[in-house]
Coordinates of N, CA and C in Angstrom, one line a residue:
X1 N -0.8 16.0 27.0 CA -0.6 17.0 26.0 C -1.6 16.6 24.8
X2 N -2.4 17.6 24.3 CA -3.3 17.3 23.2 C -2.5 17.2 21.9
X3 N -3.1 16.6 20.9 CA -2.4 16.5 19.6 C -2.1 17.8 19.0
X4 N -3.0 18.8 19.2 CA -2.8 20.1 18.6 C -1.6 20.8 19.3
X5 N -1.4 20.6 20.6 CA -0.3 21.1 21.3 C 1.0 20.5 20.9
X6 N 0.9 19.2 20.6 CA 2.1 18.5 20.1 C 2.6 18.8 18.7
X7 N 1.6 19.2 17.9 CA 1.9 19.5 16.5 C 2.3 20.9 16.2
X8 N 1.9 21.8 17.1 CA 2.1 23.2 16.9 C 3.6 23.6 16.8
X9 N 4.5 23.0 17.6 CA 5.9 23.4 17.5 C 6.5 22.9 16.1
X10 N 6.0 21.8 15.6 CA 6.5 21.2 14.4 C 6.1 22.1 13.2
X11 N 4.8 22.6 13.3 CA 4.4 23.6 12.2 C 5.1 24.9 12.3
X12 N 5.4 25.3 13.6 CA 6.1 26.6 13.7 C 7.5 26.4 13.2
X13 N 8.1 25.3 13.4 CA 9.5 25.0 12.8 C 9.5 25.1 11.3
X14 N 8.5 24.7 10.7 CA 8.4 24.9 9.2 C 8.3 26.3 8.9
X15 N 7.4 27.0 9.5 CA 7.2 28.5 9.2 C 8.4 29.3 9.5
X16 N 9.3 28.9 10.4 CA 10.4 29.7 10.8 C 11.7 29.2 10.2
X17 N 11.7 28.2 9.4 CA 12.9 27.7 8.7 C 13.5 28.7 7.9
X18 N 14.8 29.0 8.0 CA 15.5 30.0 7.3 C 16.5 29.6 6.2
X19 N 16.3 28.3 5.9 CA 17.1 27.8 4.7 C 16.4 26.6 4.1
X20 N 16.7 26.3 2.9 CA 16.1 25.2 2.2 C 16.3 23.9 3.0
X21 N 17.5 23.7 3.5 CA 17.8 22.4 4.2 C 17.0 22.3 5.5
X22 N 16.9 23.4 6.3 CA 16.1 23.4 7.5 C 14.6 23.2 7.2
X23 N 14.2 23.8 6.1 CA 12.8 23.7 5.8 C 12.4 22.2 5.5
X24 N 13.3 21.6 4.7 CA 13.1 20.2 4.4 C 13.1 19.3 5.6
X25 N 14.0 19.5 6.5 CA 14.1 18.7 7.7 C 12.9 18.9 8.6
X26 N 12.4 20.2 8.7 CA 11.2 20.5 9.5 C 10.0 19.8 8.9
X27 N 9.9 19.8 7.6 CA 8.8 19.2 6.9 C 8.7 17.7 7.1
X28 N 9.9 17.1 7.0 CA 10.0 15.6 7.3 C 9.5 15.3 8.7
X29 N 9.9 16.1 9.7 CA 9.5 15.9 11.0 C 8.0 16.0 11.2
X30 N 7.5 17.0 10.5 CA 6.0 17.3 10.5 C 5.3 16.1 9.8
X31 N 5.8 15.6 8.7 CA 5.2 14.5 8.0 C 5.2 13.3 8.9
X32 N 6.2 13.0 9.6 CA 6.3 11.8 10.4 C 5.4 11.8 11.6
X33 N 4.9 13.0 11.9 CA 3.9 13.1 13.0 C 2.5 12.5 12.7
X34 N 2.3 12.5 11.4 CA 1.0 11.9 10.9 C -0.2 12.5 11.6
X35 N -0.2 13.8 11.6 CA -1.4 14.4 12.3 C -2.2 15.2 11.2
X36 N -3.5 15.0 11.3 CA -4.4 15.7 10.3 C -4.2 17.2 10.5
X37 N -3.8 17.7 11.6 CA -3.6 19.1 11.8 C -2.4 19.7 10.9
X38 N -1.6 18.7 10.4 CA -0.5 19.2 9.6 C -0.9 19.3 8.1
X39 N -2.0 18.9 7.7 CA -2.4 18.8 6.3 C -2.2 20.2 5.6
X40 N -2.8 21.3 6.2 CA -2.6 22.6 5.4 C -1.1 22.9 5.2
X41 N -0.3 22.7 6.2 CA 1.1 23.0 6.0 C 1.8 22.1 5.0
X42 N 1.5 20.8 5.0 CA 2.0 19.9 4.1 C 1.6 20.2 2.7
X43 N 0.3 20.6 2.5 CA -0.1 21.0 1.2 C 0.6 22.3 0.7
X44 N 0.8 23.2 1.6 CA 1.5 24.5 1.3 C 2.9 24.2 0.8
X45 N 3.5 23.1 1.3 CA 4.9 22.8 0.9 C 5.0 22.3 -0.5
X46 N 3.8 21.8 -1.1 CA 3.9 21.4 -2.5 C 4.2 22.6 -3.4
X47 N 3.9 23.8 -3.0 CA 4.1 24.9 -3.9 C 5.4 25.6 -3.6
X48 N 6.2 25.1 -2.7 CA 7.5 25.7 -2.5 C 8.5 25.4 -3.6
X49 N 9.4 26.3 -3.9 CA 10.4 26.0 -5.0 C 11.5 25.2 -4.3
X50 N 11.2 24.0 -3.8 CA 12.1 23.2 -3.1 C 11.7 21.8 -3.2
X51 N 12.3 21.0 -4.1 CA 11.8 19.6 -4.3 C 11.9 18.8 -3.1
X52 N 12.9 19.0 -2.2 CA 13.0 18.2 -1.0 C 11.8 18.4 -0.1
X53 N 11.4 19.7 0.0 CA 10.2 20.0 0.8 C 9.0 19.4 0.2
X54 N 8.9 19.5 -1.1 CA 7.7 19.0 -1.8 C 7.6 17.5 -1.6
X55 N 8.7 16.8 -1.7 CA 8.6 15.3 -1.4 C 8.2 15.0 0.0
X56 N 8.7 15.8 0.9 CA 8.3 15.6 2.3 C 6.8 15.8 2.5
X57 N 6.3 16.9 1.8 CA 4.9 17.1 1.9 C 4.0 16.0 1.3
X58 N 4.5 15.5 0.1 CA 3.8 14.4 -0.6 C 3.7 13.2 0.3
X59 N 4.9 12.8 0.9 CA 5.0 11.6 1.7 C 4.1 11.7 3.0
X60 N 4.1 12.9 3.5 CA 3.3 13.2 4.7 C 1.8 13.0 4.4
X61 N 1.4 13.6 3.2 CA 0.0 13.5 2.8 C -0.4 12.0 2.5
X62 N 0.5 11.3 1.8 CA 0.2 9.9 1.5 C 0.0 9.1 2.8
X63 N 0.9 9.4 3.8 CA 0.8 8.7 5.1 C -0.6 9.0 5.8
X64 N -1.1 10.2 5.6 CA -2.3 10.5 6.3 C -3.5 9.9 5.5
X65 N -3.4 9.8 4.2 CA -4.4 9.1 3.4 C -5.7 9.9 3.3
X66 N -6.8 9.2 3.5 CA -8.1 9.7 3.2 C -8.4 11.1 3.7
X67 N -8.0 11.5 5.0 CA -8.2 12.9 5.4 C -7.6 14.0 4.6
X68 N -6.6 13.6 3.8 CA -5.9 14.6 3.0 C -6.6 14.8 1.6
X69 N -7.5 14.0 1.2 CA -8.0 14.0 -0.1 C -8.8 15.2 -0.4
X70 N -9.8 15.5 0.4 CA -10.7 16.7 0.2 C -9.8 18.0 0.2
X71 N -9.0 18.2 1.2 CA -8.2 19.4 1.2 C -7.3 19.5 -0.1
X72 N -6.8 18.4 -0.6 CA -6.0 18.5 -1.8 C -6.8 18.8 -3.0
X73 N -8.0 18.2 -3.1 CA -8.8 18.5 -4.3 C -9.3 20.0 -4.2
X74 N -9.6 20.5 -3.1 CA -10.1 21.9 -3.0 C -9.0 22.9 -3.4
X75 N -7.7 22.5 -3.2 CA -6.7 23.4 -3.5 C -6.2 23.4 -4.9
X76 N -6.6 22.3 -5.7 CA -6.0 22.1 -7.0 C -6.1 23.3 -8.0
X77 N -7.3 23.9 -8.0 CA -7.4 25.0 -9.0 C -6.6 26.2 -8.7
X78 N -6.2 26.3 -7.4 CA -5.4 27.5 -7.0 C -3.9 27.2 -7.1
X79 N -3.5 25.9 -7.4 CA -2.1 25.6 -7.4 C -1.5 26.0 -8.8
X80 N -0.2 26.3 -8.7 CA 0.6 26.5 -9.9 C 0.8 25.1 -10.5
X81 N 1.4 25.0 -11.7 CA 1.5 23.6 -12.3 C 2.4 22.7 -11.5
X82 N 3.5 23.2 -10.9 CA 4.4 22.4 -10.2 C 3.7 21.8 -8.9
X83 N 2.9 22.6 -8.2 CA 2.2 22.2 -7.1 C 1.1 21.2 -7.4
X84 N 0.4 21.4 -8.5 CA -0.6 20.4 -9.0 C 0.1 19.1 -9.3
X85 N 1.3 19.1 -9.9 CA 1.9 17.8 -10.2 C 2.3 17.1 -8.9
X86 N 2.7 17.8 -7.9 CA 3.0 17.1 -6.6 C 1.7 16.6 -5.9
X87 N 0.7 17.4 -6.0 CA -0.6 17.0 -5.4 C -1.1 15.8 -6.1
X88 N -1.0 15.7 -7.5 CA -1.4 14.5 -8.2 C -0.7 13.3 -7.8
X89 N 0.6 13.4 -7.5 CA 1.4 12.3 -7.0 C 0.8 11.7 -5.7
X90 N 0.5 12.7 -4.8 CA -0.1 12.3 -3.5 C -1.4 11.6 -3.7
X91 N -2.3 12.1 -4.6 CA -3.6 11.5 -4.8 C -3.5 10.2 -5.4
X92 N -2.5 10.0 -6.4 CA -2.3 8.7 -7.0 C -1.9 7.7 -6.1
X93 N -1.1 8.0 -5.1 CA -0.7 7.0 -4.1 C -1.8 6.7 -3.1
X94 N -2.6 7.7 -2.7 CA -3.6 7.5 -1.7 C -4.7 6.6 -2.3
X95 N -5.1 6.8 -3.6 CA -6.0 5.9 -4.2 C -7.5 6.1 -3.9
X96 N -7.8 7.2 -3.3 CA -9.2 7.5 -3.0 C -10.0 7.7 -4.3
X97 N -11.2 7.1 -4.4 CA -12.0 7.3 -5.6 C -12.4 8.7 -6.0
X98 N -12.3 9.6 -5.0 CA -12.7 11.0 -5.2 C -11.7 11.7 -6.1
X99 N -10.5 11.1 -6.3 CA -9.5 11.6 -7.2 C -9.5 11.0 -8.5
X100 N -10.4 10.1 -8.8 CA -10.4 9.3 -10.0 C -10.5 10.1 -11.3
X101 N -11.4 11.0 -11.4 CA -11.5 11.8 -12.6 C -10.3 12.6 -12.9
X102 N -9.6 13.1 -11.9 CA -8.4 13.8 -12.1 C -7.3 12.9 -12.6
X103 N -7.2 11.7 -12.1 CA -6.2 10.7 -12.5 C -6.5 10.3 -13.9
X104 N -7.7 10.1 -14.3 CA -8.0 9.7 -15.7 C -7.6 10.7 -16.7
X105 N -8.0 11.9 -16.4 CA -7.6 13.0 -17.3 C -6.1 13.2 -17.4
X106 N -5.5 13.2 -16.3 CA -4.0 13.4 -16.2 C -3.3 12.3 -16.9
X107 N -3.6 11.1 -16.7 CA -2.9 9.9 -17.3 C -3.0 10.0 -18.8
X108 N -4.1 10.5 -19.4 CA -4.2 10.5 -20.8 C -3.7 11.8 -21.5
X109 N -3.7 12.9 -20.7 CA -3.6 14.2 -21.4 C -2.5 15.2 -20.8
X110 N -2.0 14.9 -19.7 CA -1.0 15.9 -19.1 C 0.3 15.9 -20.0
X111 N 0.8 17.1 -20.1 CA 2.0 17.3 -21.0 C 3.3 16.8 -20.3
X112 N 3.3 16.6 -19.0 CA 4.6 16.1 -18.4 C 4.5 14.6 -18.2
X113 N 5.6 14.0 -18.7 CA 5.6 12.5 -18.7 C 5.6 12.0 -17.2
X114 N 6.3 12.7 -16.3 CA 6.4 12.2 -15.0 C 5.0 12.2 -14.3
X115 N 4.2 13.2 -14.7 CA 2.9 13.3 -14.1 C 1.9 12.3 -14.7
X116 N 2.0 12.1 -16.0 CA 1.2 11.0 -16.6 C 1.6 9.6 -16.0
X117 N 2.9 9.4 -15.8 CA 3.3 8.2 -15.2 C 2.7 8.0 -13.8
X118 N 2.7 9.0 -13.0 CA 2.2 8.9 -11.6 C 0.7 8.6 -11.7
X119 N 0.0 9.3 -12.6 CA -1.5 9.1 -12.7 C -1.8 7.7 -13.2
X120 N -1.0 7.2 -14.2 CA -1.3 5.9 -14.8 C -1.1 4.8 -13.8
X121 N 0.0 4.8 -13.0 CA 0.2 3.8 -12.0 C -0.9 4.0 -10.9
X122 N -1.3 5.2 -10.6 CA -2.3 5.5 -9.6 C -3.6 4.9 -9.9
X123 N -3.9 4.7 -11.2 CA -5.2 4.1 -11.6 C -5.3 2.7 -11.2
X124 N -4.2 2.1 -10.9 CA -4.2 0.7 -10.4 C -4.3 0.6 -8.9
X125 N -4.3 1.8 -8.2 CA -4.3 1.9 -6.7 C -5.7 2.2 -6.2
X126 N -6.7 2.4 -7.0 CA -8.0 2.9 -6.5 C -8.6 2.0 -5.5
X127 N -9.0 2.5 -4.4 CA -9.7 1.7 -3.4 C -11.1 1.6 -3.7
X128 N -11.4 0.6 -4.5 CA -12.8 0.5 -5.1 C -13.9 0.3 -4.0
X129 N -13.5 -0.3 -2.9 CA -14.4 -0.6 -1.8 C -15.0 0.7 -1.2
X130 N -14.3 1.9 -1.5 CA -14.7 3.2 -1.0 C -15.6 3.9 -2.0
X131 N -15.9 3.2 -3.1 CA -16.9 3.8 -4.1 C -18.2 3.1 -4.0
X132 N -19.3 3.9 -4.3 CA -20.6 3.3 -4.3 C -20.7 2.1 -5.2
X133 N -21.2 1.0 -4.7 CA -21.2 -0.3 -5.6 C -21.8 -0.1 -6.9
X134 N -22.9 0.7 -7.0 CA -23.5 0.9 -8.3 C -22.7 1.7 -9.3
X135 N -21.7 2.4 -8.8 CA -20.8 3.2 -9.7 C -19.5 2.5 -10.1
X136 N -19.2 1.4 -9.5 CA -17.9 0.8 -9.7 C -17.7 0.2 -11.1
X137 N -18.6 -0.5 -11.6 CA -18.4 -1.2 -12.9 C -18.1 -0.2 -14.0
X138 N -18.9 0.8 -14.0 CA -18.7 1.9 -15.1 C -17.3 2.5 -14.9
X139 N -17.0 2.9 -13.7 CA -15.7 3.5 -13.4 C -14.6 2.6 -13.7
X140 N -14.7 1.3 -13.4 CA -13.6 0.4 -13.7 C -13.3 0.3 -15.2
X141 N -14.4 0.2 -15.9 CA -14.3 0.1 -17.4 C -13.7 1.4 -18.0
X142 N -14.0 2.5 -17.4 CA -13.4 3.8 -17.8 C -11.9 3.8 -17.6
X143 N -11.5 3.3 -16.4 CA -10.1 3.2 -16.1 C -9.4 2.3 -17.2
X144 N -10.0 1.1 -17.5 CA -9.5 0.2 -18.5 C -9.3 0.9 -19.8
X145 N -10.3 1.6 -20.3 CA -10.2 2.3 -21.6 C -9.1 3.4 -21.5
X146 N -9.0 4.1 -20.4 CA -7.9 5.1 -20.3 C -6.5 4.5 -20.3
X147 N -6.4 3.3 -19.7 CA -5.1 2.7 -19.6 C -4.7 2.1 -21.0
X148 N -5.7 1.8 -21.8 CA -5.5 1.4 -23.2 C -4.8 2.5 -24.0
X149 N -5.3 3.7 -23.7 CA -4.7 4.9 -24.3 C -3.2 5.1 -23.8
X150 N -3.1 4.9 -22.5 CA -1.7 5.0 -21.9 C -0.7 4.1 -22.6
X151 N -1.1 2.9 -22.9 CA -0.2 1.9 -23.5 C 0.3 2.4 -24.9
X152 N -0.3 3.4 -25.4 CA 0.2 3.9 -26.7 C 1.0 5.2 -26.5
X153 N 1.2 5.6 -25.3 CA 2.0 6.8 -25.0 C 3.4 6.7 -25.6
X154 N 3.9 7.8 -26.2 CA 5.2 7.8 -26.8 C 6.4 7.6 -25.8
X155 N 6.1 7.8 -24.5 CA 7.2 7.7 -23.5 C 7.1 6.3 -22.9
X156 N 8.2 5.6 -22.9 CA 8.2 4.2 -22.3 C 7.9 4.2 -20.8
X157 N 8.3 5.2 -20.1 CA 8.1 5.2 -18.7 C 6.6 5.3 -18.4
X158 N 5.9 6.0 -19.2 CA 4.4 6.1 -19.1 C 3.7 4.8 -19.4
X159 N 4.2 4.2 -20.5 CA 3.6 2.9 -20.9 C 3.9 1.8 -19.8
X160 N 5.1 1.9 -19.2 CA 5.4 1.0 -18.1 C 4.4 1.2 -16.9
X161 N 4.2 2.4 -16.6 CA 3.2 2.7 -15.5 C 1.8 2.3 -15.9
X162 N 1.5 2.4 -17.2 CA 0.2 1.9 -17.7 C 0.1 0.4 -17.5
X163 N 1.1 -0.4 -17.7 CA 1.1 -1.8 -17.4 C 0.9 -2.1 -15.9
X164 N 1.6 -1.3 -15.1 CA 1.4 -1.5 -13.6 C 0.0 -1.2 -13.2
X165 N -0.6 -0.1 -13.8 CA -1.9 0.3 -13.5 C -2.9 -0.8 -14.0
X166 N -2.7 -1.4 -15.2 CA -3.5 -2.5 -15.7 C -3.5 -3.7 -14.7
X167 N -2.3 -4.0 -14.3 CA -2.3 -5.2 -13.4 C -3.0 -4.9 -12.1
X168 N -2.9 -3.7 -11.5 CA -3.6 -3.3 -10.3 C -5.1 -3.4 -10.6
X169 N -5.6 -2.8 -11.7 CA -7.0 -2.9 -12.0 C -7.5 -4.3 -12.2
X170 N -6.8 -5.1 -12.9 CA -7.2 -6.5 -13.2 C -7.3 -7.3 -11.8
X171 N -6.3 -7.0 -11.0 CA -6.4 -7.7 -9.7 C -7.6 -7.3 -8.9
X172 N -8.0 -6.1 -9.0 CA -9.2 -5.6 -8.3 C -10.5 -6.1 -8.8
X173 N -10.5 -6.5 -10.1 CA -11.8 -7.0 -10.7 C -11.9 -8.5 -10.8
X174 N -10.8 -9.2 -10.4 CA -10.8 -10.6 -10.6 C -12.0 -11.3 -10.1
X175 N -12.5 -10.9 -9.0 CA -13.6 -11.6 -8.3 C -14.9 -11.6 -9.1
X176 N -15.1 -10.5 -9.9 CA -16.4 -10.5 -10.7 C -16.1 -10.5 -12.2
X177 N -14.9 -10.6 -12.6 CA -14.5 -10.8 -14.0 C -15.4 -10.1 -15.0
X178 N -15.2 -8.8 -15.2 CA -16.1 -8.1 -16.2 C -15.7 -8.6 -17.6
X179 N -16.6 -8.3 -18.5 CA -16.4 -8.8 -19.9 C -15.1 -8.4 -20.5
X180 N -14.6 -7.2 -20.1 CA -13.3 -6.7 -20.7 C -12.1 -7.2 -20.1
X181 N -12.2 -8.1 -19.0 CA -11.0 -8.6 -18.4 C -10.1 -9.4 -19.3
X182 N -10.8 -10.3 -20.1 CA -10.0 -11.1 -21.0 C -9.3 -10.2 -22.1
X183 N -10.0 -9.1 -22.5 CA -9.3 -8.2 -23.4 C -8.1 -7.6 -22.8
X184 N -8.2 -7.2 -21.5 CA -7.1 -6.6 -20.8 C -5.9 -7.6 -20.8
X185 N -6.2 -8.9 -20.5 CA -5.1 -9.8 -20.4 C -4.5 -10.0 -21.8
X186 N -5.3 -10.0 -22.8 CA -4.7 -10.0 -24.2 C -3.8 -8.8 -24.5
X187 N -4.3 -7.7 -24.1 CA -3.5 -6.4 -24.3 C -2.1 -6.6 -23.6
X188 N -2.1 -7.1 -22.4 CA -0.8 -7.3 -21.7 C 0.1 -8.3 -22.4
X189 N -0.6 -9.4 -22.9 CA 0.2 -10.4 -23.6 C 0.8 -9.8 -24.9
X190 N 0.0 -9.0 -25.6 CA 0.5 -8.4 -26.8 C 1.6 -7.4 -26.5
X191 N 1.4 -6.6 -25.5 CA 2.5 -5.6 -25.1 C 3.8 -6.3 -24.7
X192 N 3.7 -7.5 -24.1 CA 4.9 -8.3 -23.7 C 5.7 -8.7 -24.9
X193 N 5.0 -8.7 -26.1 CA 5.7 -9.1 -27.3 C 6.1 -8.0 -28.2
X194 N 5.3 -6.9 -28.2 CA 5.4 -5.9 -29.2 C 6.0 -4.6 -28.8
X195 N 6.1 -4.3 -27.5 CA 6.6 -2.9 -27.1 C 8.0 -2.8 -27.6
X196 N 8.4 -1.6 -28.0 CA 9.7 -1.4 -28.5 C 10.8 -1.4 -27.4
X197 N 10.4 -1.2 -26.2 CA 11.3 -1.2 -25.0 C 11.3 -2.5 -24.3
X198 N 12.5 -3.1 -24.1 CA 12.6 -4.3 -23.4 C 12.0 -4.3 -22.0
X199 N 12.3 -3.2 -21.3 CA 11.8 -3.1 -19.9 C 10.3 -3.1 -19.8
X200 N 9.6 -2.5 -20.8 CA 8.1 -2.5 -20.8 C 7.6 -3.9 -21.2
X201 N 8.3 -4.6 -22.1 CA 7.9 -5.9 -22.5 C 8.0 -6.9 -21.3
X202 N 9.1 -6.7 -20.6 CA 9.4 -7.6 -19.4 C 8.3 -7.4 -18.3
X203 N 8.0 -6.1 -18.1 CA 7.0 -5.8 -17.0 C 5.6 -6.3 -17.5
X204 N 5.3 -6.2 -18.7 CA 4.0 -6.7 -19.2 C 4.0 -8.2 -19.1
X205 N 5.1 -8.9 -19.4 CA 5.1 -10.3 -19.3 C 4.9 -10.8 -17.9
X206 N 5.6 -10.0 -16.9 CA 5.4 -10.4 -15.5 C 4.0 -10.2 -15.1
X207 N 3.3 -9.1 -15.5 CA 1.9 -8.9 -15.1 C 1.0 -9.9 -15.7
X208 N 1.3 -10.3 -17.0 CA 0.5 -11.3 -17.7 C 0.6 -12.6 -16.9
X209 N 1.8 -13.0 -16.6 CA 2.0 -14.3 -16.0 C 1.4 -14.3 -14.6
X210 N 1.5 -13.3 -13.8 CA 1.0 -13.2 -12.5 C -0.6 -13.3 -12.5
X211 N -1.1 -12.6 -13.5 CA -2.6 -12.6 -13.6 C -3.1 -13.9 -14.1
X212 N -2.4 -14.6 -14.9 CA -2.8 -15.9 -15.4 C -2.9 -16.9 -14.3
X213 N -2.0 -16.7 -13.3 CA -2.0 -17.6 -12.2 C -3.3 -17.4 -11.3
X214 N -3.7 -16.2 -11.2 CA -4.8 -15.9 -10.3 C -6.2 -15.8 -10.9
X215 N -6.2 -15.7 -12.3 CA -7.5 -15.6 -13.0 C -8.3 -16.9 -12.9
X216 N -9.5 -16.8 -12.5 CA -10.4 -18.0 -12.5 C -10.5 -18.6 -13.9
X217 N -10.5 -19.9 -13.9 CA -10.6 -20.6 -15.2 C -12.0 -20.4 -15.8

């Protein structure tokens, strides 16, 4: 049996689902198939007025990874805000550099704290090895500068995500230690002492300590 033949009944089950519950179940089954043929249907699910279905769509797209990136980016302008937010979550978890500019803008400027949070943490997930070497240094510094803005976000959950993103970024650049890496560590150390929320201070302290262990002397 070809992959297309195997995936067709799963797609048909989504299309024919006659209740929110059945739709969600059908989408989870489709997501678990991990077939590129499912990408259009999984993306369509992001726009349904059904959070369970959208979560299934997001998880299926994350599992598929790189093949889902271009279809997601092509659909963004046509999405309503809710679908854009779900798509952003998927792109943040996948970490493909082609979604970087979207993540940068969203982390700093989106009006929804949950979307800013997803973008901020996603900036620590970027798969830098998939970016042209000559573009990496500039892009990484741009991520650092954006995460500095995120650390001033009025919502603690976004600042927490910014700390997570900073740790991911720092870990990615340890091998070549750019000039701003020491500043990043200082920012985390300061945040561990100064943030008004205990949970953010604790997460910043954890990141600072873990990075100090792995940072070259």
